[in-house]
mmCIF file of C-alpha atoms in Angstrom:
data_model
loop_
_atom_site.group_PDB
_atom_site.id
_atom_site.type_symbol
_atom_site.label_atom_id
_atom_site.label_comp_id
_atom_site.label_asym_id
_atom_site.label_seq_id
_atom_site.Cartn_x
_atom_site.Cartn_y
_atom_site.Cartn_z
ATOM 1 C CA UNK A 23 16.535 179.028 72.906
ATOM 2 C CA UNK A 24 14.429 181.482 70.582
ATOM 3 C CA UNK A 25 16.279 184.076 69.113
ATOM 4 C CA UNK A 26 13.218 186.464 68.639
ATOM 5 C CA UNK A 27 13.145 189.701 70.279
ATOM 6 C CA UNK A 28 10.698 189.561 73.079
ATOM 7 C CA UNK A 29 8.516 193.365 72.523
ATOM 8 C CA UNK A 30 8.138 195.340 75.736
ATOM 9 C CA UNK A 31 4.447 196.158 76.724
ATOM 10 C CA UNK A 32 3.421 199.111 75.857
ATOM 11 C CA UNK A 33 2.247 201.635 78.931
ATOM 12 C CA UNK A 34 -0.024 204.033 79.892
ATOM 13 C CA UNK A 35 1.907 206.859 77.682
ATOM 14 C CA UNK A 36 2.821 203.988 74.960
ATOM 15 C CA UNK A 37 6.195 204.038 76.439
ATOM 16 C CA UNK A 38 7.351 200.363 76.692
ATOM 17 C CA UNK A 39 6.824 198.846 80.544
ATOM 18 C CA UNK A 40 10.341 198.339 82.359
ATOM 19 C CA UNK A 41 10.754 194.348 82.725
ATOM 20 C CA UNK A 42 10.636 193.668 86.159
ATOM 21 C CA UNK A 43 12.421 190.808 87.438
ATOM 22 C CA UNK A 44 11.838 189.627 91.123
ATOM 23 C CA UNK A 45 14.723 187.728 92.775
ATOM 24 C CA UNK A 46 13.819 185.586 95.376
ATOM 25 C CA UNK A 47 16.301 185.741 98.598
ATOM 26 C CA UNK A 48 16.252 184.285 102.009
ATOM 27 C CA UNK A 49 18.791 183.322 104.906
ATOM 28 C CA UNK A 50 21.627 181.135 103.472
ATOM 29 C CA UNK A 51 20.934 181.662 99.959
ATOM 30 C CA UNK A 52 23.933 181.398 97.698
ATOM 31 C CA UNK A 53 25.228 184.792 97.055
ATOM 32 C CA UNK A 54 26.417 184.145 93.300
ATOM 33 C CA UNK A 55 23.330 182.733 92.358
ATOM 34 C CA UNK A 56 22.211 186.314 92.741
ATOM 35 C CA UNK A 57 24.826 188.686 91.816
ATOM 36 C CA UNK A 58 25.882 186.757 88.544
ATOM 37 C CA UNK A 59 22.443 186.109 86.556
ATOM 38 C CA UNK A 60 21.971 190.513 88.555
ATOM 39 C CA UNK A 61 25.148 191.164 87.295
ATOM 40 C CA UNK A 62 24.134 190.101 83.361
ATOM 41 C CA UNK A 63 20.742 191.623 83.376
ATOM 42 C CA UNK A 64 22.270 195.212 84.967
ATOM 43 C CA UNK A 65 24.789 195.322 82.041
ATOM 44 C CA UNK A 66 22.350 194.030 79.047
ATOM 45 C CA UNK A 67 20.539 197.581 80.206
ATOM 46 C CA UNK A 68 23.650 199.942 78.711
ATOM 47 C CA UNK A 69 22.922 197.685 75.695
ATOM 48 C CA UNK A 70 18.962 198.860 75.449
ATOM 49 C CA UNK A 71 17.559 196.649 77.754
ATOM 50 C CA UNK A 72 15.609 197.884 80.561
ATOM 51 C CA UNK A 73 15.733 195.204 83.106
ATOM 52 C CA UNK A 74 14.668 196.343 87.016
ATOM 53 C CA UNK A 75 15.987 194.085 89.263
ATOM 54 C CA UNK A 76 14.000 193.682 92.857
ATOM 55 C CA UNK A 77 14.519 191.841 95.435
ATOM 56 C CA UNK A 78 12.240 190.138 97.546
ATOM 57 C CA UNK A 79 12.365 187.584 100.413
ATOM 58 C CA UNK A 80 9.255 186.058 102.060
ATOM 59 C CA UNK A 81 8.505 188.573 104.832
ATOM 60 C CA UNK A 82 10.254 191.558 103.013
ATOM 61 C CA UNK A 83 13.371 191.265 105.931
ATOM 62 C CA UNK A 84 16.591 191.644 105.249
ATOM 63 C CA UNK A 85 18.437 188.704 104.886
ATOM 64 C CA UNK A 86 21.976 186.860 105.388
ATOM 65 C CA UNK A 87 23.734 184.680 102.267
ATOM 66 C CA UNK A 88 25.735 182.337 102.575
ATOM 67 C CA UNK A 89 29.095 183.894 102.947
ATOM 68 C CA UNK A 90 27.447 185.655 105.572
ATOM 69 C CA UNK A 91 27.168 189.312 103.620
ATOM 70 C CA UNK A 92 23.671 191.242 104.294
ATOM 71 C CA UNK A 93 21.128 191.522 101.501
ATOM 72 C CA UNK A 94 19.021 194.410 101.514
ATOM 73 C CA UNK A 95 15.764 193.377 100.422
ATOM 74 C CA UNK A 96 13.617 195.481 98.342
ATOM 75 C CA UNK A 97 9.727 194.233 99.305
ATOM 76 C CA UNK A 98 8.035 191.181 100.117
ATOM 77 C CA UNK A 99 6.619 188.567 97.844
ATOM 78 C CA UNK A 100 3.554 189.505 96.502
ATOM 79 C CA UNK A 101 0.763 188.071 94.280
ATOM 80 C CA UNK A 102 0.565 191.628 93.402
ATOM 81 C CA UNK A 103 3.786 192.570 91.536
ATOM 82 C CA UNK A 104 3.168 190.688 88.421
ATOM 83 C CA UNK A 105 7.235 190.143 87.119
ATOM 84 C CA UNK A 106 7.667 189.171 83.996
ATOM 85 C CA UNK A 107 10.776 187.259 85.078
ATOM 86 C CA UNK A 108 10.791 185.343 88.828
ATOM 87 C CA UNK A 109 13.778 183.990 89.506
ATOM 88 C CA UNK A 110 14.645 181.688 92.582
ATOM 89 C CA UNK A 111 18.278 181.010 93.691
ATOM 90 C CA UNK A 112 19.821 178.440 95.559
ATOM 91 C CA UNK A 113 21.145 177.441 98.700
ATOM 92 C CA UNK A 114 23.505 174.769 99.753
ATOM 93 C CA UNK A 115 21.046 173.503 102.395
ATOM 94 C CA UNK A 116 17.728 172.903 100.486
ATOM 95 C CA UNK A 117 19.350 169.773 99.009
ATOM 96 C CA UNK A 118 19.871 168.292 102.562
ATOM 97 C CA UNK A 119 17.329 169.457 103.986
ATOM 98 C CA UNK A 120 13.304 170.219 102.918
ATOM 99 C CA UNK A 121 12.272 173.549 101.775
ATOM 100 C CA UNK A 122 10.055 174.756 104.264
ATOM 101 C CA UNK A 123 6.927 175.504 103.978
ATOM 102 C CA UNK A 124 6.730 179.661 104.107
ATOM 103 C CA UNK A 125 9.790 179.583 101.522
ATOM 104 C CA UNK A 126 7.635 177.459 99.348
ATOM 105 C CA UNK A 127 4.701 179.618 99.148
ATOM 106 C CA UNK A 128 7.146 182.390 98.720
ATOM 107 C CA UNK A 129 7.848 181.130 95.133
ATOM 108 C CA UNK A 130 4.541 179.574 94.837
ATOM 109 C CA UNK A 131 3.092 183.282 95.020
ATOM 110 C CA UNK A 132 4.903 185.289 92.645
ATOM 111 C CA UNK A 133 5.098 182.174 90.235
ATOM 112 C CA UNK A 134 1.916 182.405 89.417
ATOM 113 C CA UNK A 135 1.518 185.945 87.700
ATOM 114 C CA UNK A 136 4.930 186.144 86.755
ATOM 115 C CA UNK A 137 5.392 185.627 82.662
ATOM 116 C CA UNK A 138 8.143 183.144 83.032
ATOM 117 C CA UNK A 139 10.133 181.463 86.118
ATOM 118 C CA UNK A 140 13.354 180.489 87.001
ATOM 119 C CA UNK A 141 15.529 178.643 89.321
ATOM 120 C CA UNK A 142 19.921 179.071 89.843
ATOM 121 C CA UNK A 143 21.735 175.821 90.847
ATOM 122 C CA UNK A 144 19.372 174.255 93.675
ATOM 123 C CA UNK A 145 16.790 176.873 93.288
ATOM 124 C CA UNK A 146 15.442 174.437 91.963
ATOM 125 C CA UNK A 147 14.620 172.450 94.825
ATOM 126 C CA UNK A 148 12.709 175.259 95.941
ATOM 127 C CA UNK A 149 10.434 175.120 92.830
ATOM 128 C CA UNK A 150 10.269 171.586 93.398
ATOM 129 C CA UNK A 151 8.556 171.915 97.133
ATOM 130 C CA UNK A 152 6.375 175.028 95.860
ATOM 131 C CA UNK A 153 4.770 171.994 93.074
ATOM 132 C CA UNK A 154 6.141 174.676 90.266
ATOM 133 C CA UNK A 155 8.181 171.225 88.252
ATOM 134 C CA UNK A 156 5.348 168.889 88.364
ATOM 135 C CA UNK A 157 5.708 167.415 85.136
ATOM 136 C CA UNK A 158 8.603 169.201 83.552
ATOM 137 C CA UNK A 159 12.020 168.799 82.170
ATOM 138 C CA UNK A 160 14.452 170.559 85.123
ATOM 139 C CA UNK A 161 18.195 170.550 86.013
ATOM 140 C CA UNK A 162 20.140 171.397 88.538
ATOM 141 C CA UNK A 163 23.780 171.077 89.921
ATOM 142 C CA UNK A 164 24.721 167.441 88.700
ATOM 143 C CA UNK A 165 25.828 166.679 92.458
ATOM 144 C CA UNK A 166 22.396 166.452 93.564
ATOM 145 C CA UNK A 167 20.068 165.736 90.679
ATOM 146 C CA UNK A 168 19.327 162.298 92.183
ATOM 147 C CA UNK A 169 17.748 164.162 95.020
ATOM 148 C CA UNK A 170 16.113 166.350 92.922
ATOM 149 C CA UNK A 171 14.529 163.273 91.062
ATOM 150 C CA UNK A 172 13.837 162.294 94.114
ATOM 151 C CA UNK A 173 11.910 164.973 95.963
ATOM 152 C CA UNK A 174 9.903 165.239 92.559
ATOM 153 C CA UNK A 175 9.196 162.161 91.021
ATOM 154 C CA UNK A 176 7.183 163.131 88.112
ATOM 155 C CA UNK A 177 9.931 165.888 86.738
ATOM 156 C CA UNK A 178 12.593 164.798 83.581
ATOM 157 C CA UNK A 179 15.633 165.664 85.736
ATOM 158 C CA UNK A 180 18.030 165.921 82.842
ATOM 159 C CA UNK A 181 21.790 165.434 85.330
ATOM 160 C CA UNK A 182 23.799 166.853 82.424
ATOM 161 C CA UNK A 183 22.328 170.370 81.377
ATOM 162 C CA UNK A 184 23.773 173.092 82.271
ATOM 163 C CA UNK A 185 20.196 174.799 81.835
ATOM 164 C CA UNK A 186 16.446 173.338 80.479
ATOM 165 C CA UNK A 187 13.810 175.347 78.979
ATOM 166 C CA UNK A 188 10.594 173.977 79.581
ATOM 167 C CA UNK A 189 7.534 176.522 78.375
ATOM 168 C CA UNK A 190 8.019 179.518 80.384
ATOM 169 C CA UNK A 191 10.079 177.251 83.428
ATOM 170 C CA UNK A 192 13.650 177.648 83.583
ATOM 171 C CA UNK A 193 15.984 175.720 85.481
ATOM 172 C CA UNK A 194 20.251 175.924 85.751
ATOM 173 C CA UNK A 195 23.004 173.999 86.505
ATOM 174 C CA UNK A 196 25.716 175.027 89.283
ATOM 175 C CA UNK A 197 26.416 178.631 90.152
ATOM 176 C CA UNK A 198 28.092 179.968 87.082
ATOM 177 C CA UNK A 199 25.300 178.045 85.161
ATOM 178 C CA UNK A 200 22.829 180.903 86.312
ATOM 179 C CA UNK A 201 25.041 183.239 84.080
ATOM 180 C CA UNK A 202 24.713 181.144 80.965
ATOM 181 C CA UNK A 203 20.709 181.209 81.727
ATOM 182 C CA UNK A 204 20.414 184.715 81.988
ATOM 183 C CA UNK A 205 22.536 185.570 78.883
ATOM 184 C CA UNK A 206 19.968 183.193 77.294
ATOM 185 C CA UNK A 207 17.350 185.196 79.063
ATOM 186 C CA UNK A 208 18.822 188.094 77.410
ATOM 187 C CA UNK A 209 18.776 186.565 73.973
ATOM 188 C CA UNK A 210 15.008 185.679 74.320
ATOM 189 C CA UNK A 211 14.334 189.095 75.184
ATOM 190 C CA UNK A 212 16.586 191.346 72.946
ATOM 191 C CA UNK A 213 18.500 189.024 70.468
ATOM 192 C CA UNK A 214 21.963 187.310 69.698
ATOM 193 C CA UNK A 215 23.978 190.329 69.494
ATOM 194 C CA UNK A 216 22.898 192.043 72.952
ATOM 195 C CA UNK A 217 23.593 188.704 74.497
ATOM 196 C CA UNK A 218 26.674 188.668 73.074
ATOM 197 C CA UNK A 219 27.814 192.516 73.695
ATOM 198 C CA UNK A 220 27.166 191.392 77.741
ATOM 199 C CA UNK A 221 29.369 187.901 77.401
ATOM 200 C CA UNK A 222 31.973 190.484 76.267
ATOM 201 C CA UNK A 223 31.386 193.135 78.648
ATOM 202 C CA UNK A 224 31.771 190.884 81.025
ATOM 203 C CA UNK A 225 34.673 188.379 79.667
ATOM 204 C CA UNK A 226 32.547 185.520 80.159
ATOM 205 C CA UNK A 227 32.032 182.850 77.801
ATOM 206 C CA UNK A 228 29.982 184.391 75.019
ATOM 207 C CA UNK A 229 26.631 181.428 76.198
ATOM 208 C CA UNK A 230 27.430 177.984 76.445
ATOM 209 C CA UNK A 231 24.016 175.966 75.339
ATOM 210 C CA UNK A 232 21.380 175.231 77.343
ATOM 211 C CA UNK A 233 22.047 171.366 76.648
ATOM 212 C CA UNK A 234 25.953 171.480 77.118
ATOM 213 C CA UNK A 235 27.249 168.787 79.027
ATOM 214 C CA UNK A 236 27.902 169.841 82.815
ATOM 215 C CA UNK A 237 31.020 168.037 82.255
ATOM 216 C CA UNK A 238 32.309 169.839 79.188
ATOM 217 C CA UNK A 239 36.074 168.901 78.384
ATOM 218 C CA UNK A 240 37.472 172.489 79.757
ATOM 219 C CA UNK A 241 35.896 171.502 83.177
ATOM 220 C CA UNK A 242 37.585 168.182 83.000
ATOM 221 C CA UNK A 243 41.290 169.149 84.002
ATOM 222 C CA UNK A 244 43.093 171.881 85.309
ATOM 223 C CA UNK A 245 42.880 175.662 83.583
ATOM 224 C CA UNK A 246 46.033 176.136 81.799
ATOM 225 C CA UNK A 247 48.377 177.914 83.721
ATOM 226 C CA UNK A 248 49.830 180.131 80.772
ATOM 227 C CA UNK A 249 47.733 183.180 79.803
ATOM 228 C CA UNK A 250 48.645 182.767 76.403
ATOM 229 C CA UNK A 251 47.041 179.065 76.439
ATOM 230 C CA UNK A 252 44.048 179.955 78.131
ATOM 231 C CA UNK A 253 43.543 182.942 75.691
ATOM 232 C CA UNK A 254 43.680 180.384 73.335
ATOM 233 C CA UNK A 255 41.328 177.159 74.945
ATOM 234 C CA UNK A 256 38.537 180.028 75.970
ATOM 235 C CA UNK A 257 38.410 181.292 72.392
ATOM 236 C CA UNK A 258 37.831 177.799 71.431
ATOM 237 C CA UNK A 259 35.266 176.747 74.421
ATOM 238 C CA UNK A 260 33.672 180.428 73.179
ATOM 239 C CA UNK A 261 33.086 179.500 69.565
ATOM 240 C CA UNK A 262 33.566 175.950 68.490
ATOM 241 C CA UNK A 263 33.065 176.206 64.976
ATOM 242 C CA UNK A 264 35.487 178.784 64.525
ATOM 243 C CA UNK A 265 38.697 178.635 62.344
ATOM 244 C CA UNK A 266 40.854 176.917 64.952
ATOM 245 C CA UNK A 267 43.643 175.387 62.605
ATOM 246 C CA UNK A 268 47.072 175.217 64.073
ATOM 247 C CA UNK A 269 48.440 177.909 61.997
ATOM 248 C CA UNK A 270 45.386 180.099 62.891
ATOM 249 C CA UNK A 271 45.518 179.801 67.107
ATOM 250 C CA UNK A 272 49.381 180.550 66.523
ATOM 251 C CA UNK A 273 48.517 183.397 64.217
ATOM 252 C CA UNK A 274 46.332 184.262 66.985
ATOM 253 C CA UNK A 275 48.783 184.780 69.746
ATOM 254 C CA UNK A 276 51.913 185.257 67.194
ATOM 255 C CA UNK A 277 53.677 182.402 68.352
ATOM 256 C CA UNK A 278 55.314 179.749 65.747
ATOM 257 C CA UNK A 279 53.085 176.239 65.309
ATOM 258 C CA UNK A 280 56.101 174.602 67.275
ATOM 259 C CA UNK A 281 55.792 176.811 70.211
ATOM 260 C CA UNK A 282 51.810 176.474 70.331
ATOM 261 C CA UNK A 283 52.263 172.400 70.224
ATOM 262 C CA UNK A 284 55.040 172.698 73.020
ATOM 263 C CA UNK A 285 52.532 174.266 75.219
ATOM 264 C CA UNK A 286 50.109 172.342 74.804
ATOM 265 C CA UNK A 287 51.583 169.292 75.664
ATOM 266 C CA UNK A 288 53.240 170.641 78.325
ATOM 267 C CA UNK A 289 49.843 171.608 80.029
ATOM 268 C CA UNK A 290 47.448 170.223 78.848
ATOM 269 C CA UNK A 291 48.847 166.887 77.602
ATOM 270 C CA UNK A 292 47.183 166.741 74.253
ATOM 271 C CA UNK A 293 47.834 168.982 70.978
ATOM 272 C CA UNK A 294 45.782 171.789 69.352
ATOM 273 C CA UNK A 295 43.793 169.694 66.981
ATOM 274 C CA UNK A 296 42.852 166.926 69.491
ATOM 275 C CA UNK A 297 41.459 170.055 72.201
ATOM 276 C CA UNK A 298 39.428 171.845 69.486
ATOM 277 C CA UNK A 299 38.281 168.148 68.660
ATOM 278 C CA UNK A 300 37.275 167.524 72.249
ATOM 279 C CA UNK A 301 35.128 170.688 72.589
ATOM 280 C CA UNK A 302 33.467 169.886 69.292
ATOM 281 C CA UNK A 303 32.776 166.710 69.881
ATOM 282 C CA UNK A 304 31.506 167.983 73.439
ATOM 283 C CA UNK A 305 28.644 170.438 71.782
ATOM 284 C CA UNK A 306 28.221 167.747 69.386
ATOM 285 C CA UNK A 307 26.825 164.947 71.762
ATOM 286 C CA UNK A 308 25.017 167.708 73.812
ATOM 287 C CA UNK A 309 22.818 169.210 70.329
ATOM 288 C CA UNK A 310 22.529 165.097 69.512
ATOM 289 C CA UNK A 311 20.454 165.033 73.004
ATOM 290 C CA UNK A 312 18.646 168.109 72.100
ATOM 291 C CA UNK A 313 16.861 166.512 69.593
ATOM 292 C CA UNK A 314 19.013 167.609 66.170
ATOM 293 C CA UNK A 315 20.072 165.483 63.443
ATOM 294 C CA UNK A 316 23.710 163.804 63.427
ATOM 295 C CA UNK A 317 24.170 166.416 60.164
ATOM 296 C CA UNK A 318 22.774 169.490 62.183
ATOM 297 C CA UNK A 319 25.321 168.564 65.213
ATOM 298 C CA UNK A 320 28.149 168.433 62.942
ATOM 299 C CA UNK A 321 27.232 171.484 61.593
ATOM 300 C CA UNK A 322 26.534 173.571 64.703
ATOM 301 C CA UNK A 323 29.573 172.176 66.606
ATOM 302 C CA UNK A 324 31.583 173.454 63.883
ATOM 303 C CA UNK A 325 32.847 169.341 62.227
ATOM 304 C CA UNK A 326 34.322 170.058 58.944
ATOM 305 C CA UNK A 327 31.738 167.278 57.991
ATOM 306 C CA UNK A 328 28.910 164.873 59.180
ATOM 307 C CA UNK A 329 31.649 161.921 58.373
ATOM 308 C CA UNK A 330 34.575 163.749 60.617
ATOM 309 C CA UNK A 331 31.801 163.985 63.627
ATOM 310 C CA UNK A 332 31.282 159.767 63.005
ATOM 311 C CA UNK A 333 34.749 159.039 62.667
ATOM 312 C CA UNK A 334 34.990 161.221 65.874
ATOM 313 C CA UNK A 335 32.018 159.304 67.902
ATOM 314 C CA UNK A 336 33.556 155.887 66.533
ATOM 315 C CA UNK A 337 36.670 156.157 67.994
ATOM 316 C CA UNK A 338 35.424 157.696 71.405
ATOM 317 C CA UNK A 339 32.589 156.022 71.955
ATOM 318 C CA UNK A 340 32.180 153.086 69.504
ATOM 319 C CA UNK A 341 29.271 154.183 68.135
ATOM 320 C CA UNK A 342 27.583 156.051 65.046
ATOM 321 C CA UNK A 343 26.323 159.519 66.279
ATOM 322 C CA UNK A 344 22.773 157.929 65.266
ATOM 323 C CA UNK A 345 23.393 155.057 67.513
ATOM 324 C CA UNK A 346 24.264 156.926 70.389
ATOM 325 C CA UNK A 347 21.535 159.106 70.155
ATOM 326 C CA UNK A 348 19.178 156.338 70.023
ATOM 327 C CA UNK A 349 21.016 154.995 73.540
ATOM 328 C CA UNK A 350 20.583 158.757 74.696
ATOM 329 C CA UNK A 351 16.709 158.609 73.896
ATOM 330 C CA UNK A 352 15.669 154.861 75.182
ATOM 331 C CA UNK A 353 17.912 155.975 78.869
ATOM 332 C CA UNK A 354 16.294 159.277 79.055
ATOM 333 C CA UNK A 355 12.451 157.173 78.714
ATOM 334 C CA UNK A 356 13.724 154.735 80.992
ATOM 335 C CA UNK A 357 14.763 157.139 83.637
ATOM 336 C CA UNK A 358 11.129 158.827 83.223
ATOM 337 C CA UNK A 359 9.626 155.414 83.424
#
């Protein structure tokens, strides 16, 4: 994602113009798909930002999610409104089911004067049925990005993002995906470090990239029980390339190497060195399908060296990081075939 601060129109006064971001809500949408990417906009405004959040349905009703909680809706879609940021979020139904028509043109609407769209989880299926993927790279939750591929045949469904960029379209993985997306929205708009003040406000992982695996290794197992371990794997999911020698994660929670082994074993059923491995080697495949060179993955995932990422790729997957980035590329054109 660009890194560049995003600069706020200027208005009438030359004060910069609020950036207004329209929701989109309806019966049986998925209630976290609104509060969390809400949630992470609201806070990145005590950091300078000046996000206004609306929310808007197709008729401007009220309407019910899908833990049954009222939504009070703000106004009704409008070709009018102009957001900079439209964002659509999911419901469990849509992938079952088709999007009908009136929620459709309730995307369809906005979408088109808004400076950028986006879609949480199977929001996405809603952009699909309002023709707003036709061509485009697009995720959604890996459960149901066959149907997604299927309801729009010409999009790049990419199964293992956790969100995709494509020009001013935005689609996200599962739920907590829509979290990573905004904080990335966040970074477009005002930079690394307000991103990463509103990860910390809100002790969430400081943005996991938009190319991550869905099935990253801390999603693979069980959360360790201990609160001194998971202290311990979430400051490594949070910053791969960080110093995470054995001496420094028991340094870290001023326990002996020993103890720090013991515990990991115990829970996890692995040791220190092969976790942080894992995780690296994680990022590492995910920047390879991004597009970077084998030395720019080793370097971003936080390898000691290109050679420890091959060694690492060898013995997990029997192939060169070149190799398997050359597999990545020739399934990818296959699958868009």
């Amino acid at each position: 994602m660009p890194t560049t601060r995003r600069p706020a129109s200027p208005g009438a006064a030359g004060h910069p113009v609020p950036h207004r971001v329209e929701i989109l809500v309806y019966d049986g949408v998925t209630l976290l798909d609104v509060a969390g990417p809400a949630e992470v906009l609201k806070e990145a405004n005590r950091f300078g930002a000046d996000y206004r959040i609306v929310l808007v349905s197709p008729t401007g009703a009220d309407v019910t999610s899908n833990l049954g909680i009222r939504i009070a809706v703000d106004a009704a879609v409008s070709g009018e409104s102009a957001p900079a940021t439209f964002l659509v979020a999911g419901a469990d139904r849509y992938p079952r089911a088709r999007v009908p028509q009136e929620l459709a043109d309730a995307a369809r609407i906005p979408a088109a004067v808004a400076g950028r769209v986006a879609s949480i989880c199977t929001g996405a299926f809603v952009l699909a049925a309002a023709g707003l993927l036709e061509g485009k790279r697009a995720t959604t939750h890996w459960q149901v990005t066959h149907e997604l591929a299927v309801r729009c045949p010409t999009c790049r469904v990419e199964p293992d993002a956790i969100y995709v960029r494509n020009g001013t379209t935005y689609t996200s993985a599962g739920v907590t995906a829509g979290i990573d997306l905004a904080l990335a929205l966040v970074e477009e708009d005002h930079g690394p470090d307000v991103a990463r003040d509103v990860a910390r406000a809100l002790v969430v992982y400081m943005q996991r990239a938009g190319g991550q695996s869905q099935f990253s290794a801390p999603l693979q197992g069980p959360p360790p029980r201990s609160p001194a371990l998971r202290t311990i794997t979430d400051r490594v999911t949070a910053n791969p390339g960080g110093d995470h020698s054995l001496g420094a994660l028991a340094k870290h929670l001023n326990v002996s190497t020993r103890q720090l082994t013991r515990l990991f074993r115990d829970e996890l059923s692995t040791t220190p060195a092969r976790y942080v491995e894992n995780i690296r080697f994680d990022l590492a495949r995910a920047l390879l399908d991004q597009g970077h060179t084998a030395t720019q993955a080793a370097t971003l995932a936080g390898f000691p060296s290109y050679e420890s990422m091959r060694r690492v790729f060898a013995r997990k997957l029997s192939l060169s990081p070149a190799a398997y980035q050359r597999r990545f590329r020739n399934a990818r054109r296959a699958g868009a075939g």
